[in-house]
XYZ file of C-alpha atoms in Angstrom:
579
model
C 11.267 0.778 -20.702
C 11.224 0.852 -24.300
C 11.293 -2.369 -26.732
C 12.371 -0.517 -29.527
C 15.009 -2.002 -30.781
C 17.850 0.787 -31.767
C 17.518 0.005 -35.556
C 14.057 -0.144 -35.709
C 12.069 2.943 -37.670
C 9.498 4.620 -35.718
C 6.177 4.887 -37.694
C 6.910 8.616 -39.060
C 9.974 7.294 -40.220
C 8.345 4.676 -41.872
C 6.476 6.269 -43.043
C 8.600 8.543 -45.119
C 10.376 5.992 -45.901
C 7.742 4.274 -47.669
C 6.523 7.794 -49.535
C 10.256 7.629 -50.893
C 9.989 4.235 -52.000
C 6.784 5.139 -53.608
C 8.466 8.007 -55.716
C 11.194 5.305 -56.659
C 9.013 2.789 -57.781
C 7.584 5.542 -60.037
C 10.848 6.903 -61.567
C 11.911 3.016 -62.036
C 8.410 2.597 -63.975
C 8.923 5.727 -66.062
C 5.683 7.786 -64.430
C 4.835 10.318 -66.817
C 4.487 12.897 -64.045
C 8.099 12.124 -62.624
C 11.052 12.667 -63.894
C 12.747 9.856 -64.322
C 16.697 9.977 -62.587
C 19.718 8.338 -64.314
C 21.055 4.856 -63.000
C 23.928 6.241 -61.195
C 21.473 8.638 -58.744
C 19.123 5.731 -58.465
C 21.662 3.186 -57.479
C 22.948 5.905 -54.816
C 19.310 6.137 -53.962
C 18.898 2.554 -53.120
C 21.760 2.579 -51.090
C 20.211 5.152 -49.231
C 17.155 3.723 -48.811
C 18.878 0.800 -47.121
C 21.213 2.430 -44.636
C 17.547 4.869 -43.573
C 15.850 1.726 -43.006
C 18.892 0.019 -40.730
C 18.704 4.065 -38.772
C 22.289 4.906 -40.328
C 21.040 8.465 -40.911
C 24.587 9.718 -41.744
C 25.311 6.978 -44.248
C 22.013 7.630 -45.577
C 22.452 11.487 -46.120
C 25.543 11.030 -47.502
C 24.167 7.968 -50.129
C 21.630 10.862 -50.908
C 23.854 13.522 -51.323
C 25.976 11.143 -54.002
C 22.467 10.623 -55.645
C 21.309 14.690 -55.767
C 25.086 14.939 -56.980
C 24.421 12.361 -59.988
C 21.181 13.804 -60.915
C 20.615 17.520 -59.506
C 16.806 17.221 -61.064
C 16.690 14.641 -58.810
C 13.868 15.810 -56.221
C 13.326 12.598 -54.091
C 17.372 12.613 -53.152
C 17.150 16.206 -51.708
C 13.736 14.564 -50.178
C 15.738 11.588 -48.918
C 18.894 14.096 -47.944
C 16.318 16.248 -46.189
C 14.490 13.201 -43.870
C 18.210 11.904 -43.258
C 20.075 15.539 -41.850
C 16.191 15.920 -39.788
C 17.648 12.348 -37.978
C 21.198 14.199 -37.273
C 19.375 17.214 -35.909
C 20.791 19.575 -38.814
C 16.931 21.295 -39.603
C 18.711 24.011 -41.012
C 19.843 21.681 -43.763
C 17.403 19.723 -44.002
C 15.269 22.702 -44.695
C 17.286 23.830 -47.236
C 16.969 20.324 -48.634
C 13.593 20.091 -48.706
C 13.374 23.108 -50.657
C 15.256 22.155 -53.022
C 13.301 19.411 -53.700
C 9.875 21.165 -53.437
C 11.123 23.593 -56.564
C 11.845 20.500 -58.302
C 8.734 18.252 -58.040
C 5.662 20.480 -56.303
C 3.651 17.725 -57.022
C 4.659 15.475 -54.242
C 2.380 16.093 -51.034
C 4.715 14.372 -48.547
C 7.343 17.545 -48.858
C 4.419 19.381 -48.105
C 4.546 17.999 -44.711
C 7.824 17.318 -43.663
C 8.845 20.651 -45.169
C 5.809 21.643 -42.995
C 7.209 19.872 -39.736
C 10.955 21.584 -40.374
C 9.616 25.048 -40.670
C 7.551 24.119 -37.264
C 10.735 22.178 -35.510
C 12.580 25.206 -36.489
C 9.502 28.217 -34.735
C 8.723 29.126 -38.531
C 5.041 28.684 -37.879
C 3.574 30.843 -40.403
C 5.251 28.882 -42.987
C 4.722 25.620 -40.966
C 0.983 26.461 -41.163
C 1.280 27.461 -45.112
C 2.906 24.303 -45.976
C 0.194 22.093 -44.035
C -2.477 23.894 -45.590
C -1.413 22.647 -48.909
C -0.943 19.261 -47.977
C -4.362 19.218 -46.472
C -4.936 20.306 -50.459
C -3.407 18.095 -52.040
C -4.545 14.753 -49.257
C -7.871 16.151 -48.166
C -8.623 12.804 -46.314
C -5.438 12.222 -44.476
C -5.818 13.274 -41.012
C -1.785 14.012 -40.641
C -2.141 17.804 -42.297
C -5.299 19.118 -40.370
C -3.288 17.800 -37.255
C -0.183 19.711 -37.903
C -1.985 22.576 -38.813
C -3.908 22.712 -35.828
C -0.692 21.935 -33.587
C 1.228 24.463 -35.129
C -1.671 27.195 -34.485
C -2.049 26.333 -30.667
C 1.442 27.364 -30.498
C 1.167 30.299 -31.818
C -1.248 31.047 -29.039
C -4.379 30.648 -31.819
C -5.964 28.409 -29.184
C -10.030 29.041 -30.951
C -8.954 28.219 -34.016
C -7.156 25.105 -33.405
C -9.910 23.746 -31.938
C -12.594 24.498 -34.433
C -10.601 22.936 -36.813
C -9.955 19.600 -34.602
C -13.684 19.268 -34.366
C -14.971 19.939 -37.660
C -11.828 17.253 -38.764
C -13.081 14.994 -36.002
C -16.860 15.311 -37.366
C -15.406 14.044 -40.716
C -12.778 11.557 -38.771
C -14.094 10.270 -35.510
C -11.536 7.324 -35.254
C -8.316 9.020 -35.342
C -6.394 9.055 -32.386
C -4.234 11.555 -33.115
C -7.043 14.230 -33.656
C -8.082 13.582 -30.194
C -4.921 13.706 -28.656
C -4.050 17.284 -30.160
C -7.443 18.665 -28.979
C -6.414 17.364 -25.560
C -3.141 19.127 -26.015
C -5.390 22.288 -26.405
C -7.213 22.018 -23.871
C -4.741 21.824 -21.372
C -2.754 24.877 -22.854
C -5.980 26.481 -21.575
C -6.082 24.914 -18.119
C -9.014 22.632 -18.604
C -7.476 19.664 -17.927
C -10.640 17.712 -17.231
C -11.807 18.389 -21.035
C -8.166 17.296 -21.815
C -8.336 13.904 -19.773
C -11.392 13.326 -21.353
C -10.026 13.474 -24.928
C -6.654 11.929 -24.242
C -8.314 8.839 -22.641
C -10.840 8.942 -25.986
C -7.558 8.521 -27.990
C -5.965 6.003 -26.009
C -9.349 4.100 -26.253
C -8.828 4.167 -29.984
C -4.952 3.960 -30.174
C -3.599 1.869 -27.047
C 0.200 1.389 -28.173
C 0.116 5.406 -28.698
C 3.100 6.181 -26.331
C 2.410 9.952 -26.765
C -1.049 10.017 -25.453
C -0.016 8.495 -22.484
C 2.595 10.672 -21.808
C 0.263 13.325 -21.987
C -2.324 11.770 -19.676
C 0.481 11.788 -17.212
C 1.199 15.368 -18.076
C -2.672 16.070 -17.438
C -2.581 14.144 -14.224
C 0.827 16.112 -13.421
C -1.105 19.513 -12.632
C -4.284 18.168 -11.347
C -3.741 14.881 -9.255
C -3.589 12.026 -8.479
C 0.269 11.604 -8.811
C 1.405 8.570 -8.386
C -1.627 8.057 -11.161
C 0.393 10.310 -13.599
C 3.356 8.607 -12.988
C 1.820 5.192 -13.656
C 0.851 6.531 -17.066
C 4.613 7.969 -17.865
C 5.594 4.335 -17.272
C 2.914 3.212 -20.022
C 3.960 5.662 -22.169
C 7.966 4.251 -21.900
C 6.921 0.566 -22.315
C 5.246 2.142 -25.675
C 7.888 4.376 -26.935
C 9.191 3.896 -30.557
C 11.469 7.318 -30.733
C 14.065 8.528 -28.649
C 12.895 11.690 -28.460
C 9.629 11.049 -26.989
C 11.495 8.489 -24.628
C 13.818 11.863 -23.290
C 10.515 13.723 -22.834
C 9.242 11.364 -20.547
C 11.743 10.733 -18.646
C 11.978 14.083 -18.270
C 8.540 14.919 -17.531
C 8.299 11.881 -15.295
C 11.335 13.395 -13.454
C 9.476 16.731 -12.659
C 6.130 14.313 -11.338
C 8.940 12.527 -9.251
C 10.589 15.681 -8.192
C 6.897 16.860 -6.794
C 6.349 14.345 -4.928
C 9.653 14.903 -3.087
C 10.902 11.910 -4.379
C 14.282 13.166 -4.995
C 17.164 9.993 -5.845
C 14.951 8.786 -8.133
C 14.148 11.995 -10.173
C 16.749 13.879 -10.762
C 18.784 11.158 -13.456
C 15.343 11.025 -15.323
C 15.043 14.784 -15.198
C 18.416 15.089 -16.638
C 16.929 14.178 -19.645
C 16.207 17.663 -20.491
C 19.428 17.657 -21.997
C 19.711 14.573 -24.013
C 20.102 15.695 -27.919
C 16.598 14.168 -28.599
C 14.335 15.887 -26.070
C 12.314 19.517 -27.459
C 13.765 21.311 -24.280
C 18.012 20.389 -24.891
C 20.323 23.033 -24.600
C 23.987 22.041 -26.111
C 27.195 23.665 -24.869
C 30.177 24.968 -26.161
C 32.562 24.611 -23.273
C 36.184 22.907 -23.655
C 36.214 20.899 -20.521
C 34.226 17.846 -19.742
C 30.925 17.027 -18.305
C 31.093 16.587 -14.558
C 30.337 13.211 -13.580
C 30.643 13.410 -9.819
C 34.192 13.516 -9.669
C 36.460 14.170 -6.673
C 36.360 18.212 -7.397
C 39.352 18.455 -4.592
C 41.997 21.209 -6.358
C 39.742 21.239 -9.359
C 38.261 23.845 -11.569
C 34.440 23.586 -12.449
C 32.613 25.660 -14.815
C 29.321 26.080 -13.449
C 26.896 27.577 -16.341
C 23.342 28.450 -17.205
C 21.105 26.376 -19.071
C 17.562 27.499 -18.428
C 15.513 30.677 -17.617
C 16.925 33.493 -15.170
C 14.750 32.241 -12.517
C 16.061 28.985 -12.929
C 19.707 30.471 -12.659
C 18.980 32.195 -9.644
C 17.381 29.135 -7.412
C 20.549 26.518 -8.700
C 22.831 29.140 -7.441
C 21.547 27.906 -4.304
C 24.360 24.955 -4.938
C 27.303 27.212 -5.265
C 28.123 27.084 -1.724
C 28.322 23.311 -1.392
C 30.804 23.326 -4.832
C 33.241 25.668 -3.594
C 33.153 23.761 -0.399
C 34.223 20.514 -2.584
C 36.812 22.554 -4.635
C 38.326 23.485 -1.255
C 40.698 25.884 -0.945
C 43.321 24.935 -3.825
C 39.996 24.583 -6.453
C 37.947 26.822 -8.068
C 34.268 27.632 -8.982
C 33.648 29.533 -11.977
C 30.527 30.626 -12.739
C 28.781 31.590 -16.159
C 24.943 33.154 -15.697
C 23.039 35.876 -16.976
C 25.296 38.639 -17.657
C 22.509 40.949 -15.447
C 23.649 38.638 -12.710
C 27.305 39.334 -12.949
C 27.745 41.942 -10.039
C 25.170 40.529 -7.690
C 27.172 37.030 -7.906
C 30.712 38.643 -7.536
C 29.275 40.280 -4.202
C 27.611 36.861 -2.879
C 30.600 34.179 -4.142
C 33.670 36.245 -4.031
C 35.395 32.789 -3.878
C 34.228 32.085 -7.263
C 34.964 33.696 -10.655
C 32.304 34.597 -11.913
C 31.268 36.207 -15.853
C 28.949 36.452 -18.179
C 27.920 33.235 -20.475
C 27.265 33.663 -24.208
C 24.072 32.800 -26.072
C 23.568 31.680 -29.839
C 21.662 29.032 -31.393
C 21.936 25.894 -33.433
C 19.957 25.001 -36.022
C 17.543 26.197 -33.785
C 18.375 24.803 -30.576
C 19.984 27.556 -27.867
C 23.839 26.616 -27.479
C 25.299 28.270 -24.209
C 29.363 29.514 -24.653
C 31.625 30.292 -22.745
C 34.755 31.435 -24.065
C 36.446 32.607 -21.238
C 37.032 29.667 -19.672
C 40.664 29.005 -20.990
C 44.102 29.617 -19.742
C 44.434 30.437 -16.336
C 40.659 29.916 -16.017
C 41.207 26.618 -18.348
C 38.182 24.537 -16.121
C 38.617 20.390 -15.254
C 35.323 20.049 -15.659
C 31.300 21.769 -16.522
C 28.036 21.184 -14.632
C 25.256 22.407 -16.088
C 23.659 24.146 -13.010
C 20.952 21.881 -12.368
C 23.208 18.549 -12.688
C 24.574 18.822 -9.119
C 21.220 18.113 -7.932
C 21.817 14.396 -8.228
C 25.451 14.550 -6.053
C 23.826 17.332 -3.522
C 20.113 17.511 -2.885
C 18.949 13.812 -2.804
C 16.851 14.372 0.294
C 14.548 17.251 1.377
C 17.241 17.582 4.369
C 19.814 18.517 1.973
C 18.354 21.938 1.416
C 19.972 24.498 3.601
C 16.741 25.998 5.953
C 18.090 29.071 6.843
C 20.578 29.866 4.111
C 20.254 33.363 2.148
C 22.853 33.523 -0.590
C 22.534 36.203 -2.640
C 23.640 39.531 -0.979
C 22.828 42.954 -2.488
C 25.252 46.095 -1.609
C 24.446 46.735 1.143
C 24.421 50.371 0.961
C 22.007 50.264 -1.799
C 19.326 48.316 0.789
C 19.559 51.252 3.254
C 19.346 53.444 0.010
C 15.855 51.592 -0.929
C 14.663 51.437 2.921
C 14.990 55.190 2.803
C 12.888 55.510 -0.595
C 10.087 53.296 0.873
C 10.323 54.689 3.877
C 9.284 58.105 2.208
C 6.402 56.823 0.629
C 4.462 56.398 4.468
C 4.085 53.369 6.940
C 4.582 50.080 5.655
C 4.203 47.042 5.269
C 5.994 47.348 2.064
C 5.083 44.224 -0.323
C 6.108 43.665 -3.645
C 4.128 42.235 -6.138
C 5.023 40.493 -9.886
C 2.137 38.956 -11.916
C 3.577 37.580 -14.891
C 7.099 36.556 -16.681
C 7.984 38.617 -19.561
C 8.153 35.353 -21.470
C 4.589 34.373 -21.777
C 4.234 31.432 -24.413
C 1.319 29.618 -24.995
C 2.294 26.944 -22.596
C 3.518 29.427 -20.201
C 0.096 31.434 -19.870
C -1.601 28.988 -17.416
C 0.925 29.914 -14.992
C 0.118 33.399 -14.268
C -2.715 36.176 -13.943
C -3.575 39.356 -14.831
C -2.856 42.283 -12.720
C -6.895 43.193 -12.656
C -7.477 39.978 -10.986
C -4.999 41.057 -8.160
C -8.229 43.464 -7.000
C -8.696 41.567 -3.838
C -4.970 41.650 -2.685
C -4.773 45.161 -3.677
C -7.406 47.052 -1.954
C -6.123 46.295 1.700
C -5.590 49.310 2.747
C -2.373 48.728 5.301
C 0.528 47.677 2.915
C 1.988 49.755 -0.095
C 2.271 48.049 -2.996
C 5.695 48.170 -4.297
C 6.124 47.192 -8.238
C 8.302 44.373 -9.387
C 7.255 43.355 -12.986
C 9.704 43.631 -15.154
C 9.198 45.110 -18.593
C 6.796 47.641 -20.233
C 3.656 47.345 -17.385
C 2.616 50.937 -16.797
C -0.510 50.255 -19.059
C -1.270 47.595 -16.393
C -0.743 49.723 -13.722
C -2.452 52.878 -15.004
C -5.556 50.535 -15.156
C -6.085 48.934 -12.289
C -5.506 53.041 -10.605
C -8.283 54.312 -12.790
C -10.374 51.222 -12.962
C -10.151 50.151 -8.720
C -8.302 53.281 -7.106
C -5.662 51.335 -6.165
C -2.008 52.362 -6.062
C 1.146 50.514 -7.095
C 4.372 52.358 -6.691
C 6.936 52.069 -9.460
C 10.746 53.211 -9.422
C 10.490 54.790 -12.392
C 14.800 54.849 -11.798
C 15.177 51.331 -11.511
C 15.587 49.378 -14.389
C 13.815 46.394 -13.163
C 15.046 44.042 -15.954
C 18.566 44.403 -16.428
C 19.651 46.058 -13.480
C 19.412 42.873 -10.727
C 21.901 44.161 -8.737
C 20.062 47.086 -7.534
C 16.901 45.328 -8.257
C 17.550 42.517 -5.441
C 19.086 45.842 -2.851
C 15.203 47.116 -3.241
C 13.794 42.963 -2.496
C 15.972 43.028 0.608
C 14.741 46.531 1.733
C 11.032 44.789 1.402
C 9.017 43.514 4.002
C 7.106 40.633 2.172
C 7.440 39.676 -1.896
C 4.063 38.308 -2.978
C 3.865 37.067 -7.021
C 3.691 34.942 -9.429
C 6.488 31.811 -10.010
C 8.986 34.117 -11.892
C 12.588 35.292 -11.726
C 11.471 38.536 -9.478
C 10.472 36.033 -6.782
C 12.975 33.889 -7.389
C 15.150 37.134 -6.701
C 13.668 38.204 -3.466
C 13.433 35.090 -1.510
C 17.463 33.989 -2.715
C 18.365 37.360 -0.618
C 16.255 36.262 2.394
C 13.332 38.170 1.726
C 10.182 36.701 3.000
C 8.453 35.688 -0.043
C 4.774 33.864 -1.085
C 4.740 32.323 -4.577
C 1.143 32.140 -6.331
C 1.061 29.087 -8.370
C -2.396 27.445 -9.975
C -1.758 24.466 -8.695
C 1.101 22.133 -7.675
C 4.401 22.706 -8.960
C 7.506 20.762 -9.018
C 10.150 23.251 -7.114
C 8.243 22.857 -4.246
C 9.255 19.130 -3.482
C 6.636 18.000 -2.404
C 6.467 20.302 0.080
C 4.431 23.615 0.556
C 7.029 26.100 -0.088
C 9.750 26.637 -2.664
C 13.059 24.645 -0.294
C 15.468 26.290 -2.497
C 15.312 29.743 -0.103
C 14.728 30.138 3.332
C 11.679 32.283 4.031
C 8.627 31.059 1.171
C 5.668 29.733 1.111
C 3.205 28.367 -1.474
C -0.140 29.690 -2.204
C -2.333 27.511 -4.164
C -6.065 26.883 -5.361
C -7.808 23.510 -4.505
C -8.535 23.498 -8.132
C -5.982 24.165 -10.557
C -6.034 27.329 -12.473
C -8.776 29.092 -10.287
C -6.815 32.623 -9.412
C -10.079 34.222 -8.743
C -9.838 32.210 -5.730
C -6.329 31.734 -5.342
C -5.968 35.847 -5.006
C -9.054 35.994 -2.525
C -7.009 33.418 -0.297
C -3.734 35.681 -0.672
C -5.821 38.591 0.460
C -7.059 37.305 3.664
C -3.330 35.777 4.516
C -1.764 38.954 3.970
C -4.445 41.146 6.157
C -3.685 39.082 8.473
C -0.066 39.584 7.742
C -0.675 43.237 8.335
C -2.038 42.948 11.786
């Protein structure tokens, strides 16, 4: 764990702290190129100063905001005011703030970059990417802008240029850590983890105490193996930590490594840590009850509500049974997913109430509402839907084998059998390649439909289509370029109709695709289901299917990322599937 002390600044915030100090020192001494702030705003300003060094970020902003209100030419309190609201998670603010004081004093590079790093914080990574470019002006020998610059263009998906620009910055600076770290962070956005081992362990060389880089080795280590290596490396990475935020993330992320391993107690408190207010991935909620705890739920209300992806909705469903069963009769489950979800959940937990949740954001971060839940439906308590994990699935044993929970209309199955049946003999197998949501650190998850080639030209099964979204391009080519044939419903609105959508999954013989919410979909109605992944992935539990559903299997490459392979493998097992 950690021996950061609570108080104690990490080294960014010391190091704005000490740019700060810098521009006081300089108004104090009259600098010709500052302007110089009355008493009043710089007695404020020390008082600032102070409660920012003890962490008392909301003492500080306010300290700040009595400076900016003695002197409004004052650019280093909106500076100050900005750095504090960044610490209380207001970016919205803080942008604002730094603005302000950029329009006041352009001259001071250090806005530049945390004006930079708000913009980025808050997905604005064109003007991220414009404000690190001028710092890199303004400090051409500081390694901080070409870093952020190059950070901020991987995720954009500008992969080639991020790394041209680490190496001719590395050619100049060959000692900075932090340069090889982000290149690693490249590199394994593009799969090739062994390139990104190589340059994490070059920065750790040259930066031991770096928490991050270990963290990252771990993440490295995560996809391609050894684990129990990768986990030794998260526990490096906490004895190093100096932020809370980077402590959440790897606690997190060494809850997922735990989680794979089918080590189950002991990861899912740390992967709970998605959701602390410090970690890149939280999700807050605006629900009047509180948090479930592990409560006695006899007689009780709980409000069971998204946090994640659709997929991830569908497979923590898988828990609903158990809570209703520790409501008992006189309690109640209520349930807030997807709206898309609403009818197909009615139909499969009539016990529960079930409605839509609501979506909005704050100061970037997604906030999930539900303002339904009041009155008669007032709940006791709220889970998250992944929470329960800790109370109910703390051994691989506590996964249901054989249970199927989601159950499509059943007319609408025999309604779908009958359309399949029409297009010839079966087997009928649907197929999904990709999510719709395909970031940069998404992409090494999936493949392109034209690698599919192999699976598709078997002659015995039709190919039933299951990607959701705008793929007819995709389809159209692999026809014209291969010959091959993949049905679409052109009636069946794939994406937001799930009720009907899951009727045609449970009128299929076999689901083959990619680790998305279509799978997810099929194999929570019972549908037999193979899920493609490049290499090991944490739902599986250490073991070689996906224990959430009752009928999957995992299909895998012995080296990660190798789907040429991978999709030659699925080939032969479903010919044989065929037979």
């Amino acid at each position: 764990m950690s021996k950061r002390k609570a108080s104690q600044l990490t080294e960014t915030q010391a190091s704005n702290l000490a740019a700060i100090s810098r521009l006081m020192r300089e108004s104090e001494a009259v600098h010709p190129a500052r302007h110089q702030p009355n008493s009043e705003s710089l007695h404020a300003m020390r008082r600032a100063v102070a409660h920012y060094q003890k962490c008392q970020w909301k003492e500080a902003a306010i300290a700040a905001a009595e400076a900016a209100d003695h002197d409004e030419r004052c650019a280093m309190a909106f500076h100050m005011l900005g750095l504090a609201l960044v610490n209380l998670n207001e970016l919205h603010q803080a942008f604002t703030m730094y603005e302000r004081a950029l329009a006041l004093d352009p001259t001071d590079p250090d806005l530049y970059l945390n004006i930079g790093t708000a913009a980025w914080d808050l997905g604005l990574h064109e003007g991220a990417c414009q404000a690190f470019r001028a710092y890199i002006q303004m400090k051409p020998d500081c390694h901080k802008g070409y870093n952020n610059l190059a950070a901020c263009l991987r995720d954009q998906g500008k992969t080639d240029e991020a790394i041209a620009l680490l190496k001719d910055t590395l050619a100049l600076m060959p000692g900075e850590a932090m340069l090889w770290n982000t290149l690693g962070t490249v590199m394994g956005e593009l799969s090739d983890f062994d390139n990104a081992l190589t340059f994490y362990r070059e920065a750790a060389r040259l930066a031991p105490e770096m928490a991050r880089v270990h963290h990252n080795i771990g993440h490295a280590l995560s996809h391609v193996g050894p684990l129990d290596e990768a986990i030794r490396n998260y526990d490096k990475a906490l004895e190093l930590c100096d932020n809370d935020g980077e402590m959440a993330e790897t606690l997190h992320a060494r809850g997922l490594c735990l989680a794979a391993i089918g080590r189950l107690k002991e990861a899912w408190p740390q992967y709970e840590h998605r959701l602390n207010p410090r970690c890149s991935q939280k999700v807050f909620f605006s629900i009047n009850a509180p948090q479930w705890k592990g409560e006695d739920l006899s007689g009780k209300k709980l409000l069971f509500t998204g946090e994640q992806g659709l997929g991830d909705e569908i497979m923590f469903s898988s828990l609903v049974p158990d809570l209703i069963e520790r409501v008992g009769p006189e309690g109640k489950v209520l349930i807030a997913c997807d709206h898309r979800l609403v009818p197909l959940m009615r139909r499969s937990f009539p016990e529960a109430h079930v409605d839509a949740e609501g979506h909005t954001r704050h100061n970037g971060t997604p906030v999930r509402v539900v303002s339904w839940a009041e009155g008669a439906l007032q709940a006791d308590y709220f889970t998250p839907m992944a929470v329960p994990l800790k109370y109910l699935r703390n051994d691989i044993k506590d996964f249901p084998a054989e249970r199927a929970y989601l159950k499509p209309d059943p007319a609408r199955v025999r309604f779908w059998q009958d359309r399949l049946a029409a297009l010839g003999p079966g087997p009928y197998v649907g197929i999904c390649w990709r999510s719709m949501l395909m970031t940069t650190q998404r992409r090494k998850y999936y493949s392109a439909l034209d690698m599919w080639r192999p699976v598709l030209e078997l002659t015995a099964p039709k190919f039933i289509n299951l990607q959701y979204g705008d793929c007819r391009d995709e389809i159209e080519h692999v026809r014209q370029k291969h010959g091959v044939v993949v049905h679409t419903f052109e009636d069946l609105d794939l994406k937001n109709n799930l009720d009907d959508n899951a009727a045609l999954c449970a009128a299929l013989d076999l689901v083959i695709s990619a680790a998305t919410a279509a799978v997810a979909l099929a194999a929570a109605t019972g549908t037999e289901s193979w899920i493609l992944t490049p290499g090991r992935v944490w739902p599986q539990l250490g073991t070689d299917r996906y224990p959430w559903y009752p009928r999957t299997r995992v299909l895998m490459p012995e080296q990660f990322g190798d789907w040429e392979g991978l999709l030659k493998t699925a080939a032969r097992e479903l010919d044989s599937f065929c037979r």
